[in-house]
Structures are given as structure tokens and as C-alpha cells.
Short mmCIF file of C-alpha atoms and ligand atoms in Angstrom, two decimals:
data_model
loop_
_atom_site.label_atom_id
_atom_site.label_comp_id
_atom_site.label_asym_id
_atom_site.label_seq_id
_atom_site.Cartn_x
_atom_site.Cartn_y
_atom_site.Cartn_z
CA MET A 1 0.10 0.16 -0.22
CA SER A 2 2.79 2.31 0.98
CA LYS A 3 4.98 1.77 -1.89
CA ASN A 4 1.36 2.98 -3.85
CA LEU A 5 2.36 7.10 -2.61
CA VAL A 6 5.66 6.77 -4.47
CA ASN A 7 4.38 5.60 -8.09
CA PHE A 8 1.36 7.80 -7.48
CA ILE A 9 3.85 10.78 -6.72
CA GLN A 10 6.19 9.87 -9.43
CA ASP A 11 2.74 9.54 -11.61
CA LEU A 12 1.63 13.18 -10.91
CA TYR A 13 4.89 14.84 -12.17
CA ASN A 14 5.70 12.49 -14.16
CA SER A 15 9.29 12.01 -13.36
CA LYS A 16 11.46 9.10 -11.69
CA ASP A 17 14.28 12.06 -10.80
CA ASN A 18 14.51 14.10 -7.98
CA ILE A 19 11.33 15.02 -6.52
CA PRO A 20 11.22 18.75 -4.27
CA LEU A 21 9.16 19.80 -2.22
CA HIS A 22 8.69 23.01 -3.54
CA GLU A 23 10.32 24.52 -6.35
CA PRO A 24 9.91 27.96 -7.20
CA TYR A 25 7.71 28.61 -11.17
CA PHE A 26 9.66 31.00 -13.93
CA ASP A 27 9.24 31.61 -16.94
CA SER A 28 10.63 34.41 -20.12
CA GLU A 29 8.91 36.94 -17.97
CA GLU A 30 11.32 36.40 -15.05
CA GLU A 31 14.44 36.31 -16.98
CA LYS A 32 13.09 39.39 -18.81
CA ALA A 33 13.08 41.35 -15.46
CA LEU A 34 16.42 40.39 -14.25
CA GLU A 35 17.84 41.20 -17.52
CA SER A 36 15.75 44.63 -17.57
CA VAL A 37 17.01 45.53 -13.69
CA ILE A 38 20.37 44.45 -14.74
CA LYS A 39 20.65 47.33 -17.17
CA SER A 40 18.67 49.82 -15.16
CA THR A 41 21.52 49.14 -12.76
CA PHE A 42 19.49 49.90 -10.03
CA VAL A 43 19.86 45.93 -8.37
CA SER A 44 19.63 47.59 -4.75
CA SER A 45 16.81 48.59 -2.31
CA VAL A 46 16.20 52.22 -4.25
CA GLY A 47 14.41 51.99 -7.72
CA PRO A 48 10.71 52.23 -9.00
CA LEU A 49 10.20 48.19 -9.01
CA VAL A 50 9.91 47.97 -4.96
CA GLY A 51 7.43 50.28 -5.08
CA GLU A 52 4.82 48.62 -7.53
CA PHE A 53 5.49 45.28 -5.87
CA GLU A 54 4.62 47.02 -2.61
CA SER A 55 0.97 48.28 -4.07
CA ARG A 56 0.53 45.19 -6.67
CA ILE A 57 0.93 43.52 -2.68
CA SER A 58 -1.65 45.54 -1.26
CA GLU A 59 -3.98 45.06 -4.44
CA TYR A 60 -4.10 41.78 -4.18
CA THR A 61 -4.74 41.51 -0.35
CA GLY A 62 -6.58 44.40 0.07
CA SER A 63 -4.41 45.08 2.79
CA LYS A 64 -3.95 49.37 3.16
CA TYR A 65 -0.52 49.40 2.74
CA THR A 66 2.15 47.20 2.07
CA THR A 67 6.46 47.24 3.27
CA ALA A 68 8.75 45.18 1.19
CA VAL A 69 11.75 43.55 3.37
CA MET A 70 14.01 41.64 2.93
CA ASN A 71 13.06 38.78 4.19
CA GLY A 72 9.50 37.14 6.42
CA THR A 73 11.64 36.96 9.48
CA CYS A 74 12.72 40.78 9.20
CA ALA A 75 9.01 41.14 8.67
CA LEU A 76 8.38 39.43 11.55
CA GLN A 77 11.25 41.88 13.74
CA ILE A 78 9.48 45.22 13.00
CA ALA A 79 5.98 44.10 13.27
CA ILE A 80 6.43 43.24 16.64
CA GLU A 81 8.84 46.49 17.45
CA LEU A 82 6.13 49.05 16.09
CA SER A 83 3.80 46.84 18.30
CA ASP A 84 5.51 48.35 21.04
CA VAL A 85 6.93 44.91 22.33
CA GLN A 86 9.35 45.92 24.84
CA PRO A 87 12.34 43.55 25.94
CA GLY A 88 11.40 41.32 28.99
CA GLU A 89 6.85 41.25 27.13
CA GLU A 90 5.88 38.14 26.56
CA VAL A 91 4.43 36.75 22.90
CA ILE A 92 2.15 34.17 22.35
CA THR A 93 3.35 31.78 19.46
CA GLN A 94 2.84 28.43 18.32
CA SER A 95 5.52 26.00 18.96
CA LEU A 96 4.12 24.21 15.62
CA THR A 97 5.50 26.91 13.98
CA PHE A 98 8.95 27.58 11.15
CA VAL A 99 11.71 28.50 13.80
CA ALA A 100 11.45 31.79 11.84
CA SER A 101 7.99 33.14 13.77
CA THR A 102 11.12 32.20 17.81
CA ASN A 103 13.14 33.62 16.06
CA ALA A 104 11.67 36.80 15.60
CA ILE A 105 10.45 37.55 18.91
CA LEU A 106 14.30 36.47 20.33
CA HIS A 107 15.31 39.57 18.09
CA CYS A 108 12.90 42.16 19.43
CA SER A 109 14.83 40.46 23.56
CA ALA A 110 10.95 39.79 24.32
CA ILE A 111 10.08 35.98 25.21
CA PRO A 112 7.65 33.53 23.81
CA VAL A 113 5.10 31.48 25.18
CA PHE A 114 3.85 28.20 22.78
CA ILE A 115 0.22 27.35 22.78
CA ASP A 116 -1.50 24.46 20.93
CA VAL A 117 -2.38 24.17 17.93
CA SER A 118 -5.68 22.80 16.81
CA LYS A 119 -5.42 19.29 15.25
CA GLU A 120 -7.63 20.57 12.36
CA THR A 121 -6.73 23.67 11.21
CA MET A 122 -2.86 23.33 12.96
CA GLY A 123 -2.39 26.49 13.70
CA MET A 124 -2.74 28.32 16.78
CA SER A 125 -6.06 27.58 18.75
CA PRO A 126 -8.53 30.29 19.90
CA LEU A 127 -9.80 27.44 22.62
CA SER A 128 -6.07 26.86 23.62
CA LEU A 129 -5.35 30.77 23.74
CA LYS A 130 -8.29 31.08 25.91
CA ASP A 131 -7.83 28.62 28.43
CA PHE A 132 -4.25 30.10 28.80
CA LEU A 133 -5.02 33.53 29.48
CA ASP A 134 -7.64 32.82 31.53
CA GLU A 135 -6.02 30.93 33.89
CA ASN A 136 -2.38 32.57 33.65
CA CYS A 137 -3.55 35.91 33.28
CA GLU A 138 -5.01 39.26 34.82
CA ILE A 139 -5.34 42.73 33.45
CA ARG A 140 -4.42 45.30 35.67
CA ASP A 141 -2.63 48.94 34.39
CA GLU A 142 -4.36 48.91 31.01
CA GLY A 143 -2.52 45.91 29.58
CA CYS A 144 -2.20 42.46 30.31
CA TRP A 145 -0.10 40.61 33.16
CA ASN A 146 0.80 37.29 32.86
CA LYS A 147 0.49 35.90 36.80
CA LYS A 148 2.71 32.95 36.92
CA SER A 149 5.61 35.12 35.55
CA ASN A 150 4.84 38.13 36.05
CA ARG A 151 5.89 40.07 32.65
CA ARG A 152 3.67 41.59 30.60
CA ILE A 153 1.62 40.33 27.29
CA LYS A 154 1.56 42.17 24.54
CA ALA A 155 0.64 40.12 21.21
CA CYS A 156 -0.42 37.03 20.05
CA MET A 157 1.54 35.65 16.92
CA PRO A 158 -0.66 33.12 15.26
CA MET A 159 0.59 31.16 12.12
CA HIS A 160 -1.77 29.92 9.04
CA THR A 161 0.40 26.58 8.80
CA PHE A 162 1.24 25.26 5.54
CA GLY A 163 -1.27 27.19 3.84
CA PHE A 164 -4.38 26.42 5.88
CA PRO A 165 -6.40 29.69 7.84
CA CYS A 166 -6.14 29.11 11.21
CA GLU A 167 -9.61 30.63 12.76
CA ILE A 168 -8.41 34.29 12.75
CA ASP A 169 -11.74 35.58 13.49
CA LYS A 170 -12.13 34.05 16.96
CA ILE A 171 -8.37 34.76 17.84
CA LYS A 172 -8.90 38.56 17.59
CA SER A 173 -11.88 38.26 19.79
CA ILE A 174 -10.00 37.35 22.35
CA CYS A 175 -6.77 39.10 21.72
CA ASP A 176 -9.11 42.36 21.23
CA ASP A 177 -10.67 40.78 24.79
CA TYR A 178 -7.10 40.93 26.66
CA GLY A 179 -6.00 43.96 24.96
CA LEU A 180 -2.71 42.14 22.72
CA ARG A 181 -1.80 42.98 20.07
CA LEU A 182 -2.22 40.48 17.33
CA ILE A 183 0.56 40.15 14.53
CA GLU A 184 -0.88 37.26 11.91
CA ASP A 185 2.20 35.11 10.38
CA ALA A 186 1.26 34.83 6.98
CA ALA A 187 4.23 33.47 5.63
CA GLU A 188 3.00 31.01 3.88
CA SER A 189 -0.38 32.17 2.60
CA ILE A 190 -0.39 34.84 -0.24
CA GLY A 191 -3.46 33.31 -1.65
CA SER A 192 -5.52 32.20 1.64
CA PHE A 193 -8.52 33.64 2.30
CA PHE A 194 -11.08 33.28 5.91
CA GLY A 195 -13.93 33.77 4.30
CA ASP A 196 -12.76 35.96 1.97
CA LYS A 197 -10.53 38.29 3.65
CA HIS A 198 -7.50 37.25 2.93
CA THR A 199 -4.60 36.01 5.69
CA GLY A 200 -2.24 38.79 7.29
CA THR A 201 -4.80 41.48 6.96
CA PHE A 202 -7.07 40.60 10.07
CA GLY A 203 -4.79 41.86 12.90
CA ASP A 204 -2.50 45.07 13.46
CA PHE A 205 0.21 43.94 10.89
CA GLY A 206 0.34 40.55 9.07
CA ILE A 207 3.28 39.13 7.20
CA ILE A 208 4.33 37.42 4.40
CA SER A 209 7.46 35.59 2.92
CA PHE A 210 8.64 35.46 -0.87
CA ASN A 211 11.36 33.15 0.00
CA GLY A 212 12.73 30.87 -2.49
CA ASN A 213 9.95 27.79 -0.72
CA LYS A 214 7.37 29.53 -1.29
CA VAL A 215 4.46 29.87 -2.85
CA ILE A 216 5.98 32.57 -5.39
CA THR A 217 8.95 34.11 -4.25
CA THR A 218 11.43 37.23 -4.82
CA GLY A 219 14.47 35.00 -4.17
CA ALA A 220 14.65 35.99 -0.47
CA GLY A 221 11.57 39.11 0.37
CA GLY A 222 8.79 39.65 2.87
CA VAL A 223 5.97 41.93 3.22
CA ILE A 224 4.60 43.74 6.06
CA LEU A 225 1.04 44.62 5.86
CA THR A 226 -1.41 46.74 7.89
CA GLU A 227 -3.89 49.04 7.98
CA ASN A 228 -2.67 51.80 9.84
CA LYS A 229 -0.79 54.65 7.76
CA ASP A 230 1.14 56.15 10.56
CA ILE A 231 2.86 52.61 11.11
CA ALA A 232 3.06 51.83 7.60
CA LEU A 233 5.25 55.58 7.18
CA LEU A 234 7.36 53.93 10.59
CA ALA A 235 7.73 50.24 8.53
CA LYS A 236 9.03 51.82 6.30
CA HIS A 237 11.29 54.22 7.98
CA LEU A 238 12.66 51.98 10.05
CA THR A 239 13.53 49.99 7.51
CA THR A 240 15.45 52.25 4.99
CA THR A 241 18.10 53.13 7.82
CA ALA A 242 15.62 55.83 9.14
CA LYS A 243 16.98 58.46 6.35
CA LEU A 244 14.87 61.51 6.60
CA PRO A 245 14.32 62.42 3.18
CA HIS A 246 16.76 65.20 1.67
CA LYS A 247 18.44 65.71 -1.98
CA TRP A 248 21.64 65.20 -0.34
CA ASN A 249 21.60 65.33 3.13
CA PHE A 250 22.54 61.71 5.44
CA ASP A 251 20.60 62.16 8.13
CA HIS A 252 18.65 59.89 10.54
CA ASP A 253 16.65 60.57 13.67
CA ILE A 254 16.73 56.92 14.95
CA SER A 255 19.05 54.03 14.74
CA GLY A 256 17.19 51.99 11.45
CA TYR A 257 17.30 48.71 10.21
CA ASN A 258 18.92 48.29 6.73
CA TYR A 259 16.55 45.64 5.81
CA ARG A 260 14.33 47.45 2.18
CA MET A 261 13.64 44.89 0.12
CA PRO A 262 16.59 45.40 -2.61
CA ASN A 263 15.43 46.45 -6.30
CA LEU A 264 16.38 42.95 -7.64
CA ASN A 265 13.96 41.08 -5.80
CA ALA A 266 11.31 43.15 -6.43
CA SER A 267 11.75 42.89 -9.83
CA LEU A 268 11.63 39.08 -9.69
CA GLY A 269 8.52 39.31 -7.38
CA ILE A 270 6.49 41.49 -10.44
CA PRO A 271 6.27 38.85 -13.12
CA GLN A 272 5.56 36.28 -10.02
CA MET A 273 2.36 37.93 -9.00
CA ASN A 274 1.88 37.84 -12.95
CA LYS A 275 1.35 34.35 -12.83
CA LEU A 276 -0.66 34.08 -9.05
CA LYS A 277 -4.08 32.77 -10.06
CA PHE A 278 -2.22 30.89 -12.21
CA LEU A 279 0.01 29.02 -10.16
CA LEU A 280 -3.15 28.86 -7.21
CA LYS A 281 -5.26 27.26 -9.82
CA GLU A 282 -2.66 24.90 -10.75
CA LYS A 283 -1.84 23.93 -6.63
CA ARG A 284 -5.44 23.27 -6.26
CA LYS A 285 -5.55 20.70 -8.75
CA ILE A 286 -2.40 18.88 -6.86
CA ALA A 287 -3.95 19.29 -4.41
CA LYS A 288 -7.60 17.86 -5.00
CA ASN A 289 -5.06 15.13 -6.64
CA TYR A 290 -3.78 13.52 -3.46
CA ILE A 291 -6.82 14.03 -1.39
CA ASP A 292 -9.00 11.91 -4.14
CA TRP A 293 -6.25 8.91 -4.47
CA GLY A 294 -6.02 9.53 -0.42
CA LYS A 295 -9.32 8.40 0.22
CA GLU A 296 -9.02 6.19 -2.08
CA ASN A 297 -6.39 4.05 -0.62
CA GLY A 298 -6.67 4.83 2.65
CA PHE A 299 -4.46 8.14 3.60
CA HIS A 300 -6.06 11.76 4.86
CA PHE A 301 -4.19 14.27 3.20
CA LYS A 302 -5.88 17.75 4.81
CA GLU A 303 -8.43 19.30 2.76
CA GLU A 304 -9.51 23.37 2.94
CA ILE A 305 -11.72 23.84 6.32
CA LYS A 306 -15.77 25.12 4.56
CA GLY A 307 -15.56 28.97 4.62
CA THR A 308 -11.43 29.26 3.95
CA THR A 309 -9.14 29.13 0.86
CA CYS A 310 -6.35 27.27 1.67
CA ASN A 311 -3.44 28.03 -1.19
CA TYR A 312 -2.21 24.23 -0.31
CA TRP A 313 1.08 25.43 -0.52
CA LEU A 314 1.93 22.08 1.09
CA ASN A 315 0.47 19.35 0.85
CA THR A 316 0.30 17.40 4.14
CA LEU A 317 -0.85 14.20 4.41
CA ILE A 318 -1.83 13.34 8.71
CA ALA A 319 -0.52 9.74 9.29
CA LYS A 320 -2.52 6.79 11.14
CA ASP A 321 1.13 7.01 13.52
CA LYS A 322 4.82 7.79 14.23
CA LYS A 323 5.47 4.73 12.72
CA GLU A 324 3.53 4.72 9.49
CA ARG A 325 4.32 8.34 8.71
CA ASP A 326 8.54 7.09 9.51
CA MET A 327 7.68 4.69 7.24
CA LEU A 328 6.69 7.00 4.14
CA LEU A 329 9.46 9.10 4.70
CA GLU A 330 11.29 6.81 4.16
CA ILE A 331 10.15 5.17 1.37
CA THR A 332 9.65 8.81 -0.51
CA ASN A 333 12.63 9.88 0.51
CA LYS A 334 14.83 6.99 -0.87
CA ALA A 335 13.17 7.22 -4.07
CA SER A 336 14.36 10.18 -4.27
CA ILE A 337 10.91 11.97 -3.75
CA MET A 338 11.28 15.09 -1.05
CA THR A 339 8.72 14.50 1.39
CA ARG A 340 8.94 16.19 5.70
CA PRO A 341 7.65 16.31 8.24
CA ALA A 342 6.67 19.35 10.32
CA TRP A 343 9.32 21.11 12.16
CA THR A 344 10.62 19.86 15.04
CA PRO A 345 8.48 21.77 18.20
CA MET A 346 9.31 25.30 18.96
CA HIS A 347 9.69 24.37 22.83
CA GLU A 348 12.24 21.31 22.84
CA LEU A 349 14.85 23.64 20.49
CA PRO A 350 18.02 23.70 22.70
CA PHE A 351 17.62 27.85 23.58
CA ASN A 352 13.65 27.84 24.00
CA LYS A 353 13.30 25.15 26.63
CA SER A 354 12.36 27.17 29.62
CA PHE A 355 9.55 29.05 28.06
CA GLN A 356 6.11 29.24 29.46
CA ARG A 357 3.94 26.24 27.44
CA ASP A 358 0.77 24.92 28.13
CA GLU A 359 0.12 20.84 27.30
CA LEU A 360 0.95 21.45 22.86
CA LYS A 361 -1.49 18.19 22.98
CA ASN A 362 -1.79 18.39 19.34
CA THR A 363 1.10 19.91 18.69
CA ALA A 364 2.87 16.84 19.78
CA TRP A 365 0.22 14.20 18.26
CA LEU A 366 1.01 16.29 14.71
CA ALA A 367 4.28 16.25 14.74
CA ASP A 368 4.09 13.01 14.98
CA ARG A 369 1.58 12.62 11.84
CA VAL A 370 3.13 15.43 9.40
CA LEU A 371 3.64 14.73 6.47
CA ASN A 372 3.87 16.89 4.04
CA VAL A 373 4.47 15.80 0.46
CA PRO A 374 5.70 17.91 -3.32
CA SER A 375 3.98 20.62 -4.24
CA SER A 376 4.93 22.26 -6.53
CA PRO A 377 3.27 23.82 -9.54
CA ARG A 378 4.16 21.57 -12.44
CA LYS A 379 6.70 22.83 -15.14
CA ASN A 380 5.08 23.94 -17.92
CA ALA A 381 1.61 23.85 -16.66
CA ARG A 382 0.05 27.25 -17.74
C1 PLP B 401 8.31 31.19 5.95
C2 PLP B 401 8.60 31.22 6.96
C3 PLP B 401 8.99 32.88 8.19
C4 PLP B 401 9.39 34.16 7.42
O1 PLP B 401 11.05 33.12 7.04
P1 PLP B 401 11.86 33.63 5.95
O2 PLP B 401 12.46 32.86 5.00
O3 PLP B 401 12.77 34.37 6.62
O4 PLP B 401 11.50 35.06 4.50
C5 PLP B 401 8.25 32.79 8.84
N1 PLP B 401 7.29 32.35 9.19
C6 PLP B 401 7.16 31.16 8.77
C7 PLP B 401 5.64 29.87 9.42
C8 PLP B 401 7.54 30.32 7.30
O5 PLP B 401 7.01 29.48 6.99
#
């Protein structure tokens, strides 16, 4: 039975060679864009394409303001900083996520608190969030205080795992009740919607990553989404060395970051945005293939939850137990089909072990059973 998964994936991608987990989709449009940006000499962080890429993202996601930066990790860092998270304050996050989420919190000298995910969405569980806050926190001095650590909890950062939207409406309302800023890690979820609203547009901030393995890529890159004009201006200022606009003077009012997305990277982003709709359609076809085949062959692949649209960034098989998952990992990788488990949960990493967490039952359950399977849009599918 398990041997069939190998044959199925080889047939799906019409290949017996190496099948990657997710590779970028480029054609002559990207080649032309790169050639033209090189000819223009504007390859660094000054150039017209960065602004154009930002407009395209705003237009597609419905976010009022977009700031393009070097990668998703620094987008998160800036979002946390601009949420007024002070050193020593706490940020609630999930343990089932990529290390970038936790790193960004630590880069701000803030402290992560790990909350469980839901088995269904694989993203932060609103039930676990509410339980944790009800049990551990009190509202005083106009803030939410953790009674155990006696630290202020300033923000909550859920993630839309593998592109499957989490229950962001419920999470938002809990954050409102407790006075927490909401930062959506939508790194993996361009093209994913909750209702008809794009992921990353529910909170005070959302971020999207354009790393090479995401649905679309700028090589490396990320954006910060916000509805607040003043905050958007601050985000741009802080990520462009806080330089005060002047034709020749180099004057800076605060110590800013050199995080602006280079024009070279933005030049890739525009043709990638041109093909986003087609890529999402193709990824949906691949997902349907996995789901239908799974139903016939006794494998459970994750399907988008009613009322949401999933970009199917990484298709996800939920094995019966760890033993089955590990066997599937073994046989697929042996056949040069790249599959992988979910990330090692954050609370198990050596530098995160001391941080507070809830029971993380679903996190452990999923960490034993998740198998991500090749999900690239197929070559020449257009
Ligand atoms: C990809 C990713 C990021 C950002 O990663 P970068 O490589 O820095 O762009 C952040 N969070 C999650 C969950 C991710 O998958």
C-alpha cells in the first residue's frame, strides 16, 4: 500500500528523478525582468520596482499598506517592534511553526509563550489561547499580565500553517478581549483567505514571506501588511535606516535597519504576482489529486476547511501514527521524492526549552503524524 504513494507522486509529476518539495515557477517573464533590472543598474534598495511590488501586494491582499523588506523573518521583527513589544515582555506564539517566528520574538529581546494548535487547522487553537489567558493572566495597569511570570503579555502571533487558514476571527476577538496586539504570521499563506478576507489582514500586522520555497518568490523577501498609515510610514522609515528624506543630506533620526527589499528582488516579484492566480489554480489541482487518491487508498490528506480558501502551499498527509509516518518518510526519500515531517516543535529546541507553554497535546500529535509531500506547480503547466 505504501509503495503506491511513491508511484502516485511519480505519476503526478511525471518523473522518476528527484522530486523537490516545492520549487519556484519561472518562465521568460522573470528572465526578462532580471535582464531589464540589471541594465537599469538599480539593483539595490532604491528603485521603482519595490514600490510597484508593494502596490501589487496591497491590491491583491486588500491590505491598505504594504512595506517590502529583505525576508519574512525581519518583517516579523519589525511588526513585533512596532507593536510596542518591549524587551522582557511576552509574545504568545505557537510551537508548531518554523523557527523564524520564535527567532523574531527573541531578536526583539521579548519572550515567547507557546500555545497549542488545533488538530483541524494546524494553526493556533483559539480554545487553547483562551484557556491559557483565563488561567494565567489578569488585566491590570491597562495591560494583560502573566501572573506566573509577572511579565506583561503584549502580543499574540498565530500562524497559518502550510497555507491552511487558522481560526483568525476567534483569535482576533480573544486578543481584543485581553488587549493584545495581533500579528499574523501569514508567511506561508499568500492566496489563502478566511471568508473573503486575505490572511494577514485581520490583525494589527500581517507578514508574508517570498522565500524560494514559498508559493511565489523574490529570491528572498517579505512584506509587512497594516491598515494604519502612520504605522506603515514608520515601518518604511525603520527599515530604510531611518533616513530623513533629502536630496543629498544623510540624516537619520533613530537607529534604523537596512531591511528594505532590493529592486533586484522586487523585479522577480512582479512577474511572480502576474502568475499567482494561475499558480494557485495549478496547486489546487495537485491538492485535489492527493485528496482523491488518498480517499481511495486509505490516506488522510488535509482539505481546506469550509469558509476558508487554502493556497495548498504544502500538501499534508496525516499518518495513522508516527511509525507509519516515519516509514512513508523513508520510502519516499529513498525514491528521491522529497517529503518531510513538520518542524521540530519550537519548545523542544535547546534555546526555547525554558519558556512557558501549555500542554501542547495537538502539537505533539501532529508532530508525530504530519508528512508534507511535493506540492510544486508542475513545469509548463501554464
Ligand atoms: C518562511 C517562513 C517565515 C519567514 O521566513 P523567511 O525565510 O525569513 O522569509 C516566517 N514564518 C514562517 C512560518 C515561515 O514558514
